Amino acid sequence: MPDHKINPNKWIDLYSDYLFNYTITRVNDREIAQDLVQETFFAGLKSMKNFKGEASERTWLISILKRKIIDHYRKINSNKGKAEVRINYNDAESEGDWLEERVSDPFDKTAEDTLQNNELGDAIYNCLGKLPEKQAEVFKMKTILNYETEVICNELNITASNLWVIIHRARTAMADCLKTNWF
């Protein structure tokens, strides 16, 4: 049993307003803020034995709350793009409600599609050739070859922030070049 005693019976009176105000400024939703504070108190109860007394109770609860807020954003961001999409349609041939049934077959390419893809590929490589050498190299590694940021940074001996500046400049230049030379 730790020497440092905490009193969860007083948490609501002592810390709920502070924790709520801290949370509401970060999630901007009253209900979610209340839920996160409640989850923080539950997590604090479950891990009371881990409280070492190296910080105040309030600081300890805030550190738990920060993790809850991060988890909240991770959860909502991991769900983006995963929503089930339905569309109702009616035509002479068939009837259904799944969007996937209406998407064209990627293997059913016409000669025009193939020609257009070849032209786009040529335009991309033409524009890539107009970039400064380092920008072109970073763009190829990140966008075309799908290398991880860490691999590119290690291979080119640059920092991650430098990589993102270079990739941003390369993408901007590529977009401008393609707008001029392909569209």
Coordinates of C-alpha atoms in Angstrom, one line a residue:
M1 CA 0.0 0.0 0.0
P2 CA 1.5 3.4 -0.9
D3 CA 2.3 5.9 1.8
H4 CA 0.6 8.6 -0.2
K5 CA -3.1 8.7 0.5
I6 CA -5.7 10.0 -1.9
N7 CA -9.3 10.6 -1.2
P8 CA -11.6 9.8 -4.2
N9 CA -14.6 10.8 -2.1
K10 CA -13.6 14.4 -2.5
W11 CA -12.6 14.3 -6.1
I12 CA -15.9 15.6 -7.4
D13 CA -16.0 18.5 -5.0
L14 CA -12.4 19.4 -5.4
Y15 CA -11.6 18.7 -9.1
S16 CA -14.7 18.2 -11.3
D17 CA -15.0 21.9 -12.3
Y18 CA -11.3 22.2 -13.1
L19 CA -11.2 19.0 -15.1
F20 CA -14.4 19.9 -16.9
N21 CA -13.1 23.4 -17.8
Y22 CA -9.9 21.8 -19.0
T23 CA -11.7 19.3 -21.1
I24 CA -14.4 21.6 -22.7
T25 CA -11.7 23.8 -24.1
R26 CA -10.2 20.8 -25.9
V27 CA -13.3 18.9 -27.1
N28 CA -15.8 21.8 -27.4
D29 CA -18.7 19.5 -26.6
R30 CA -20.4 19.5 -23.2
E31 CA -21.5 15.9 -23.2
I32 CA -18.2 14.5 -24.4
A33 CA -16.4 16.7 -21.8
Q34 CA -18.6 15.3 -19.0
D35 CA -18.1 11.8 -20.2
L36 CA -14.3 12.2 -20.3
V37 CA -14.2 13.6 -16.8
Q38 CA -16.3 10.7 -15.6
E39 CA -14.0 8.2 -17.3
T40 CA -11.0 10.0 -15.7
F41 CA -12.5 9.5 -12.3
F42 CA -13.2 5.8 -13.0
A43 CA -9.7 5.3 -14.3
G44 CA -8.3 7.1 -11.2
L45 CA -10.3 4.7 -9.0
K46 CA -9.0 1.7 -10.8
S47 CA -5.4 2.9 -10.6
M48 CA -5.3 4.4 -7.1
K49 CA -2.6 1.9 -6.1
N50 CA -0.3 3.4 -8.8
F51 CA -0.5 6.9 -7.3
K52 CA 3.0 7.5 -5.9
G53 CA 2.5 11.0 -4.5
E54 CA 5.2 12.5 -6.8
A55 CA 2.6 15.0 -8.0
S56 CA -0.6 16.4 -6.5
E57 CA -3.9 14.5 -6.9
R58 CA -5.1 17.1 -9.4
T59 CA -2.0 16.8 -11.5
W60 CA -2.3 13.1 -11.5
L61 CA -6.0 13.3 -12.5
I62 CA -5.1 15.7 -15.3
S63 CA -2.5 13.3 -16.7
I64 CA -5.2 10.6 -16.8
L65 CA -7.6 13.1 -18.4
K66 CA -5.0 14.0 -21.1
R67 CA -4.8 10.4 -22.1
K68 CA -8.6 10.1 -22.2
I69 CA -8.8 13.2 -24.5
I70 CA -6.1 11.7 -26.8
D71 CA -7.9 8.4 -26.9
H72 CA -11.1 10.2 -27.7
Y73 CA -9.5 11.9 -30.7
R74 CA -7.8 8.7 -31.8
K75 CA -11.1 6.9 -31.7
I76 CA -13.1 9.5 -33.7
N77 CA -10.3 9.8 -36.2
S78 CA -9.9 6.1 -36.7
N79 CA -13.6 5.9 -37.6
K80 CA -13.3 8.5 -40.3
G81 CA -13.8 7.0 -43.7
K82 CA -15.2 3.8 -42.3
A83 CA -18.8 4.8 -42.4
E84 CA -21.1 2.5 -44.3
V85 CA -22.3 4.2 -47.4
R86 CA -25.7 3.3 -48.9
I87 CA -27.4 4.7 -51.9
N88 CA -30.8 3.9 -53.1
Y89 CA -31.2 3.5 -56.8
N90 CA -33.7 2.3 -59.3
D91 CA -33.0 1.6 -62.9
A92 CA -34.5 -0.7 -65.6
E93 CA -31.8 -3.4 -65.1
S94 CA -31.6 -3.8 -61.4
E95 CA -32.6 -2.4 -58.0
G96 CA -30.5 -2.2 -54.9
D97 CA -29.1 -0.1 -52.2
W98 CA -25.4 -0.7 -52.1
L99 CA -23.0 1.8 -53.6
E100 CA -20.5 -0.9 -54.4
E101 CA -23.0 -2.4 -56.9
R102 CA -22.9 0.8 -58.9
V103 CA -19.1 1.3 -59.0
S104 CA -17.5 0.6 -62.4
D105 CA -15.3 -2.4 -62.8
P106 CA -11.7 -1.4 -62.6
F107 CA -10.8 -4.2 -65.0
D108 CA -13.2 -2.8 -67.6
K109 CA -10.9 -0.2 -69.1
T110 CA -11.5 1.4 -72.4
A111 CA -8.7 2.4 -74.8
E112 CA -9.5 6.0 -73.9
D113 CA -8.9 5.3 -70.2
T114 CA -5.6 3.6 -70.9
L115 CA -4.5 6.5 -73.2
Q116 CA -5.5 9.0 -70.5
N117 CA -3.6 7.1 -67.8
N118 CA -0.5 6.9 -70.0
E119 CA -0.7 10.7 -70.7
L120 CA -1.1 11.4 -67.0
G121 CA 1.9 9.2 -66.2
D122 CA 4.0 11.0 -68.8
A123 CA 2.9 14.4 -67.5
I124 CA 3.8 13.4 -63.9
Y125 CA 7.3 12.2 -64.9
N126 CA 7.7 15.3 -67.0
C127 CA 6.8 17.5 -64.1
L128 CA 9.0 15.4 -61.8
G129 CA 11.9 16.1 -64.0
K130 CA 11.4 19.9 -63.6
L131 CA 11.6 19.7 -59.8
P132 CA 14.9 20.4 -57.9
E133 CA 16.7 17.1 -57.4
K134 CA 16.1 16.7 -53.7
Q135 CA 12.4 17.6 -54.0
A136 CA 12.0 15.0 -56.9
E137 CA 13.8 12.3 -54.8
V138 CA 11.7 13.0 -51.7
F139 CA 8.5 13.1 -53.8
K140 CA 9.2 9.8 -55.5
M141 CA 10.2 8.0 -52.3
K142 CA 7.1 9.3 -50.3
T143 CA 4.4 9.5 -52.9
I144 CA 5.3 6.9 -55.6
L145 CA 7.3 4.3 -53.7
N146 CA 5.3 4.8 -50.4
Y147 CA 8.4 4.8 -48.2
E148 CA 7.9 5.5 -44.5
T149 CA 9.0 8.9 -43.2
E150 CA 11.6 7.5 -41.0
V151 CA 13.2 5.5 -43.9
I152 CA 13.4 8.6 -46.1
C153 CA 14.8 10.7 -43.3
N154 CA 17.5 8.1 -42.5
E155 CA 18.4 7.6 -46.2
L156 CA 18.6 11.3 -47.0
N157 CA 19.9 12.4 -43.7
I158 CA 17.1 15.0 -43.1
T159 CA 14.7 15.6 -40.2
A160 CA 11.0 14.8 -40.4
S161 CA 10.0 18.4 -40.4
N162 CA 12.5 19.1 -43.2
L163 CA 10.9 16.2 -45.1
W164 CA 7.4 17.6 -44.8
V165 CA 8.6 21.0 -46.0
I166 CA 10.2 19.4 -49.0
I167 CA 7.2 17.2 -49.8
H168 CA 4.9 20.2 -49.5
R169 CA 6.9 22.2 -51.9
A170 CA 7.2 19.3 -54.3
R171 CA 3.5 18.7 -54.2
T172 CA 2.7 22.3 -54.8
A173 CA 5.1 22.5 -57.7
M174 CA 3.8 19.2 -59.1
A175 CA 0.2 20.5 -58.9
D176 CA 1.1 23.8 -60.7
C177 CA 3.1 21.9 -63.3
L178 CA 0.3 19.4 -64.0
K179 CA -2.3 22.2 -64.1
T180 CA -0.3 23.8 -66.8
N181 CA 0.9 20.8 -68.8
W182 CA -1.9 18.2 -68.4
F183 CA -5.3 19.6 -67.7

